[in-house]
Amino acid sequence: MKRLLTGTIAAIVVACATALSAAPLKLQPANPQPSGLKPGLAVRYAYPVDVKNLVDASSALKIKSERGRPLSGLDYRDTNEGDMTLTSNRAEHVVAGIKGYVHFAKPGIHNIDFLTNDGLRARIGGQVVGRFDGRQACDTTIMSEVEVPSAGWYKVDILYFQRLGTACLHMRMGPEGKRPRWMPNKAFGH
């Protein structure tokens, strides 16, 4: 029994060490690089009766969605209760499918996180770099370490939902070892 327990503990220690030393997520630049982009990000909205998780949000967009006014970027501060969510027509029960590109000026290792109220799945350059599947006040996602192999445009594909109360959506990024900063709106195009 003691040998089995010791082996189990050793396996757990190895698994944790492997997870902690995982390599950064390598982002893939858009190929070909887009030109003539409009500022901001394209968005489609769905307005389900209720939405509690990312599965509900994805289903709502597939059932019925409408094009919304483009987002200026990803710096939407926490609203007051009753204020519209992002550029949608409603304050609550809003799902957004957000697409476009983000421009990284410098290659290297960077840290990315998001502030969201409520749920979010954010893909950049083919990698999931932000995820929260539930409901929360405006709070951060787990920070992702990413490798940006070259300066340029990277595809953005975000699924976002807001259920009740207030809403927010922000993206922050910073080079390895530096504090992340808000991504400027000018970094986004569609």
C-alpha positions as YAML, in Angstrom:
chain: A
units: angstrom
residues:
- id: 1
  name: MET
  ca: [0.00, 0.00, 0.00]
- id: 2
  name: LYS
  ca: [2.82, 2.39, 0.94]
- id: 3
  name: ARG
  ca: [4.61, 1.76, -2.39]
- id: 4
  name: LEU
  ca: [1.36, 2.41, -4.34]
- id: 5
  name: LEU
  ca: [0.79, 5.67, -2.47]
- id: 6
  name: THR
  ca: [4.40, 6.79, -3.03]
- id: 7
  name: GLY
  ca: [4.09, 6.02, -6.77]
- id: 8
  name: THR
  ca: [0.82, 7.96, -6.99]
- id: 9
  name: ILE
  ca: [2.34, 10.99, -5.26]
- id: 10
  name: ALA
  ca: [5.36, 10.89, -7.57]
- id: 11
  name: ALA
  ca: [3.08, 10.78, -10.62]
- id: 12
  name: ILE
  ca: [1.14, 13.79, -9.35]
- id: 13
  name: VAL
  ca: [4.36, 15.76, -8.75]
- id: 14
  name: VAL
  ca: [5.61, 14.97, -12.28]
- id: 15
  name: ALA
  ca: [2.25, 15.95, -13.83]
- id: 16
  name: CYS
  ca: [2.21, 19.27, -11.93]
- id: 17
  name: ALA
  ca: [5.81, 20.08, -12.86]
- id: 18
  name: THR
  ca: [5.09, 19.31, -16.51]
- id: 19
  name: ALA
  ca: [2.03, 21.57, -16.50]
- id: 20
  name: LEU
  ca: [3.94, 24.41, -14.85]
- id: 21
  name: SER
  ca: [6.81, 24.22, -17.34]
- id: 22
  name: ALA
  ca: [4.58, 24.02, -20.41]
- id: 23
  name: ALA
  ca: [5.85, 25.89, -23.44]
- id: 24
  name: PRO
  ca: [4.08, 29.07, -24.49]
- id: 25
  name: LEU
  ca: [1.19, 28.68, -26.95]
- id: 26
  name: LYS
  ca: [2.61, 29.39, -30.41]
- id: 27
  name: LEU
  ca: [0.33, 31.73, -32.35]
- id: 28
  name: GLN
  ca: [0.05, 31.44, -36.13]
- id: 29
  name: PRO
  ca: [0.14, 34.71, -38.09]
- id: 30
  name: ALA
  ca: [-2.63, 35.21, -40.65]
- id: 31
  name: ASN
  ca: [-1.54, 33.78, -44.00]
- id: 32
  name: PRO
  ca: [-1.79, 35.71, -46.19]
- id: 33
  name: GLN
  ca: [-1.48, 38.90, -44.16]
- id: 34
  name: PRO
  ca: [-4.65, 40.96, -44.70]
- id: 35
  name: SER
  ca: [-4.61, 44.45, -46.15]
- id: 36
  name: GLY
  ca: [-7.20, 47.21, -46.28]
- id: 37
  name: LEU
  ca: [-8.76, 46.28, -42.95]
- id: 38
  name: LYS
  ca: [-11.45, 48.46, -41.38]
- id: 39
  name: PRO
  ca: [-10.83, 49.52, -37.76]
- id: 40
  name: GLY
  ca: [-12.28, 47.38, -34.96]
- id: 41
  name: LEU
  ca: [-13.81, 43.91, -34.92]
- id: 42
  name: ALA
  ca: [-16.86, 42.44, -36.68]
- id: 43
  name: VAL
  ca: [-19.59, 41.13, -34.39]
- id: 44
  name: ARG
  ca: [-22.76, 39.04, -34.67]
- id: 45
  name: TYR
  ca: [-25.28, 39.03, -31.84]
- id: 46
  name: ALA
  ca: [-27.84, 36.54, -30.58]
- id: 47
  name: TYR
  ca: [-30.41, 37.28, -27.89]
- id: 48
  name: PRO
  ca: [-31.45, 33.98, -26.26]
- id: 49
  name: VAL
  ca: [-34.06, 33.75, -23.51]
- id: 50
  name: ASP
  ca: [-31.23, 32.72, -21.18]
- id: 51
  name: VAL
  ca: [-27.53, 31.88, -21.46]
- id: 52
  name: LYS
  ca: [-25.48, 30.27, -18.70]
- id: 53
  name: ASN
  ca: [-22.42, 28.83, -20.43]
- id: 54
  name: LEU
  ca: [-20.39, 28.68, -23.65]
- id: 55
  name: VAL
  ca: [-22.42, 25.77, -25.04]
- id: 56
  name: ASP
  ca: [-25.61, 27.84, -24.68]
- id: 57
  name: ALA
  ca: [-23.85, 30.82, -26.29]
- id: 58
  name: SER
  ca: [-22.58, 28.82, -29.27]
- id: 59
  name: SER
  ca: [-26.02, 27.27, -29.83]
- id: 60
  name: ALA
  ca: [-27.72, 30.68, -29.72]
- id: 61
  name: LEU
  ca: [-25.46, 32.04, -32.48]
- id: 62
  name: LYS
  ca: [-26.20, 28.99, -34.66]
- id: 63
  name: ILE
  ca: [-29.97, 29.31, -34.22]
- id: 64
  name: LYS
  ca: [-30.36, 33.00, -35.02]
- id: 65
  name: SER
  ca: [-27.91, 35.89, -35.10]
- id: 66
  name: GLU
  ca: [-27.69, 39.37, -36.57]
- id: 67
  name: ARG
  ca: [-24.81, 41.58, -37.55]
- id: 68
  name: GLY
  ca: [-24.02, 44.31, -35.04]
- id: 69
  name: ARG
  ca: [-22.20, 47.59, -35.26]
- id: 70
  name: PRO
  ca: [-18.44, 46.76, -35.24]
- id: 71
  name: LEU
  ca: [-16.61, 46.86, -31.93]
- id: 72
  name: SER
  ca: [-14.00, 49.61, -31.67]
- id: 73
  name: GLY
  ca: [-11.61, 47.08, -30.09]
- id: 74
  name: LEU
  ca: [-11.62, 45.09, -26.85]
- id: 75
  name: ASP
  ca: [-11.83, 47.81, -24.21]
- id: 76
  name: TYR
  ca: [-15.43, 47.77, -23.00]
- id: 77
  name: ARG
  ca: [-15.48, 48.89, -19.38]
- id: 78
  name: ASP
  ca: [-17.92, 47.56, -16.80]
- id: 79
  name: THR
  ca: [-21.35, 48.98, -17.55]
- id: 80
  name: ASN
  ca: [-24.02, 50.21, -15.20]
- id: 81
  name: GLU
  ca: [-26.97, 47.89, -14.83]
- id: 82
  name: GLY
  ca: [-29.32, 48.51, -17.75]
- id: 83
  name: ASP
  ca: [-26.61, 49.85, -20.14]
- id: 84
  name: MET
  ca: [-26.31, 48.08, -23.49]
- id: 85
  name: THR
  ca: [-23.76, 45.25, -23.74]
- id: 86
  name: LEU
  ca: [-20.95, 46.08, -26.19]
- id: 87
  name: THR
  ca: [-22.65, 47.46, -29.35]
- id: 88
  name: SER
  ca: [-25.75, 45.27, -29.02]
- id: 89
  name: ASN
  ca: [-29.42, 46.27, -28.70]
- id: 90
  name: ARG
  ca: [-29.80, 44.79, -25.21]
- id: 91
  name: ALA
  ca: [-28.32, 44.96, -21.74]
- id: 92
  name: GLU
  ca: [-28.87, 41.32, -20.75]
- id: 93
  name: HIS
  ca: [-28.98, 37.83, -22.32]
- id: 94
  name: VAL
  ca: [-26.52, 38.82, -25.06]
- id: 95
  name: VAL
  ca: [-24.25, 36.49, -27.03]
- id: 96
  name: ALA
  ca: [-21.53, 37.90, -29.29]
- id: 97
  name: GLY
  ca: [-19.49, 36.16, -31.98]
- id: 98
  name: ILE
  ca: [-16.51, 38.47, -32.54]
- id: 99
  name: LYS
  ca: [-14.12, 38.10, -35.49]
- id: 100
  name: GLY
  ca: [-11.26, 40.00, -37.04]
- id: 101
  name: TYR
  ca: [-7.55, 40.47, -36.52]
- id: 102
  name: VAL
  ca: [-5.17, 41.82, -33.89]
- id: 103
  name: HIS
  ca: [-1.81, 43.34, -34.82]
- id: 104
  name: PHE
  ca: [1.24, 42.46, -32.75]
- id: 105
  name: ALA
  ca: [4.03, 44.99, -33.33]
- id: 106
  name: LYS
  ca: [6.83, 42.83, -31.90]
- id: 107
  name: PRO
  ca: [7.60, 39.13, -31.90]
- id: 108
  name: GLY
  ca: [8.47, 37.31, -28.68]
- id: 109
  name: ILE
  ca: [6.90, 35.80, -25.61]
- id: 110
  name: HIS
  ca: [3.88, 37.72, -24.32]
- id: 111
  name: ASN
  ca: [1.25, 37.29, -21.61]
- id: 112
  name: ILE
  ca: [-2.41, 37.76, -22.52]
- id: 113
  name: ASP
  ca: [-5.48, 37.88, -20.33]
- id: 114
  name: PHE
  ca: [-9.03, 39.19, -20.52]
- id: 115
  name: LEU
  ca: [-11.48, 40.80, -18.15]
- id: 116
  name: THR
  ca: [-14.96, 39.49, -18.79]
- id: 117
  name: ASN
  ca: [-18.48, 39.59, -17.43]
- id: 118
  name: ASP
  ca: [-19.71, 36.87, -18.07]
- id: 119
  name: GLY
  ca: [-18.35, 34.03, -20.27]
- id: 120
  name: LEU
  ca: [-15.59, 34.03, -22.87]
- id: 121
  name: ARG
  ca: [-13.64, 31.77, -25.22]
- id: 122
  name: ALA
  ca: [-10.99, 33.76, -27.08]
- id: 123
  name: ARG
  ca: [-8.86, 32.33, -29.88]
- id: 124
  name: ILE
  ca: [-5.97, 34.26, -31.38]
- id: 125
  name: GLY
  ca: [-3.74, 32.83, -34.06]
- id: 126
  name: GLY
  ca: [-5.45, 29.44, -33.74]
- id: 127
  name: GLN
  ca: [-4.91, 29.07, -29.97]
- id: 128
  name: VAL
  ca: [-7.36, 29.45, -27.09]
- id: 129
  name: VAL
  ca: [-5.77, 32.29, -25.10]
- id: 130
  name: GLY
  ca: [-8.69, 33.20, -22.82]
- id: 131
  name: ARG
  ca: [-11.51, 31.16, -21.37]
- id: 132
  name: PHE
  ca: [-14.12, 31.48, -18.67]
- id: 133
  name: ASP
  ca: [-17.20, 29.26, -18.84]
- id: 134
  name: GLY
  ca: [-19.65, 30.66, -16.36]
- id: 135
  name: ARG
  ca: [-20.92, 33.84, -14.80]
- id: 136
  name: GLN
  ca: [-18.86, 36.40, -12.92]
- id: 137
  name: ALA
  ca: [-18.58, 40.09, -12.18]
- id: 138
  name: CYS
  ca: [-15.98, 41.88, -14.34]
- id: 139
  name: ASP
  ca: [-12.91, 39.78, -13.51]
- id: 140
  name: THR
  ca: [-9.82, 38.30, -15.16]
- id: 141
  name: THR
  ca: [-9.33, 35.04, -16.98]
- id: 142
  name: ILE
  ca: [-6.23, 32.92, -16.37]
- id: 143
  name: MET
  ca: [-3.21, 34.52, -18.03]
- id: 144
  name: SER
  ca: [-1.89, 32.73, -21.13]
- id: 145
  name: GLU
  ca: [1.74, 32.80, -22.16]
- id: 146
  name: VAL
  ca: [2.01, 33.00, -25.94]
- id: 147
  name: GLU
  ca: [4.77, 33.03, -28.52]
- id: 148
  name: VAL
  ca: [4.32, 35.61, -31.28]
- id: 149
  name: PRO
  ca: [6.71, 34.36, -33.99]
- id: 150
  name: SER
  ca: [6.62, 37.53, -36.11]
- id: 151
  name: ALA
  ca: [5.13, 41.00, -36.10]
- id: 152
  name: GLY
  ca: [1.87, 41.21, -38.04]
- id: 153
  name: TRP
  ca: [-1.83, 40.39, -38.05]
- id: 154
  name: TYR
  ca: [-3.29, 37.37, -36.21]
- id: 155
  name: LYS
  ca: [-6.87, 36.06, -36.53]
- id: 156
  name: VAL
  ca: [-9.23, 36.74, -33.62]
- id: 157
  name: ASP
  ca: [-12.28, 34.56, -32.95]
- id: 158
  name: ILE
  ca: [-14.15, 35.24, -29.70]
- id: 159
  name: LEU
  ca: [-17.34, 33.79, -28.25]
- id: 160
  name: TYR
  ca: [-18.70, 36.01, -25.47]
- id: 161
  name: PHE
  ca: [-21.88, 36.06, -23.44]
- id: 162
  name: GLN
  ca: [-23.49, 38.32, -20.86]
- id: 163
  name: ARG
  ca: [-26.37, 37.02, -18.74]
- id: 164
  name: LEU
  ca: [-27.60, 39.45, -16.08]
- id: 165
  name: GLY
  ca: [-26.55, 42.76, -14.54]
- id: 166
  name: THR
  ca: [-23.48, 44.56, -15.84]
- id: 167
  name: ALA
  ca: [-21.12, 43.67, -18.71]
- id: 168
  name: CYS
  ca: [-17.44, 44.16, -19.56]
- id: 169
  name: LEU
  ca: [-14.87, 42.84, -22.04]
- id: 170
  name: HIS
  ca: [-11.18, 43.83, -22.12]
- id: 171
  name: MET
  ca: [-7.97, 42.35, -23.49]
- id: 172
  name: ARG
  ca: [-4.56, 42.97, -21.94]
- id: 173
  name: MET
  ca: [-1.12, 41.97, -23.18]
- id: 174
  name: GLY
  ca: [2.47, 42.49, -22.11]
- id: 175
  name: PRO
  ca: [5.91, 41.16, -23.00]
- id: 176
  name: GLU
  ca: [7.29, 38.40, -20.79]
- id: 177
  name: GLY
  ca: [8.24, 39.79, -17.40]
- id: 178
  name: LYS
  ca: [6.29, 43.05, -17.88]
- id: 179
  name: ARG
  ca: [2.89, 44.04, -16.59]
- id: 180
  name: PRO
  ca: [0.12, 43.52, -19.19]
- id: 181
  name: ARG
  ca: [-1.47, 46.69, -20.58]
- id: 182
  name: TRP
  ca: [-4.81, 47.31, -22.28]
- id: 183
  name: MET
  ca: [-4.71, 46.53, -25.98]
- id: 184
  name: PRO
  ca: [-5.30, 49.79, -27.86]
- id: 185
  name: ASN
  ca: [-8.30, 49.87, -30.20]
- id: 186
  name: LYS
  ca: [-5.97, 50.67, -33.12]
- id: 187
  name: ALA
  ca: [-4.50, 47.15, -32.80]
- id: 188
  name: PHE
  ca: [-7.72, 45.58, -34.15]
- id: 189
  name: GLY
  ca: [-9.08, 45.31, -37.68]
- id: 190
  name: HIS
  ca: [-11.71, 43.42, -39.66]
...
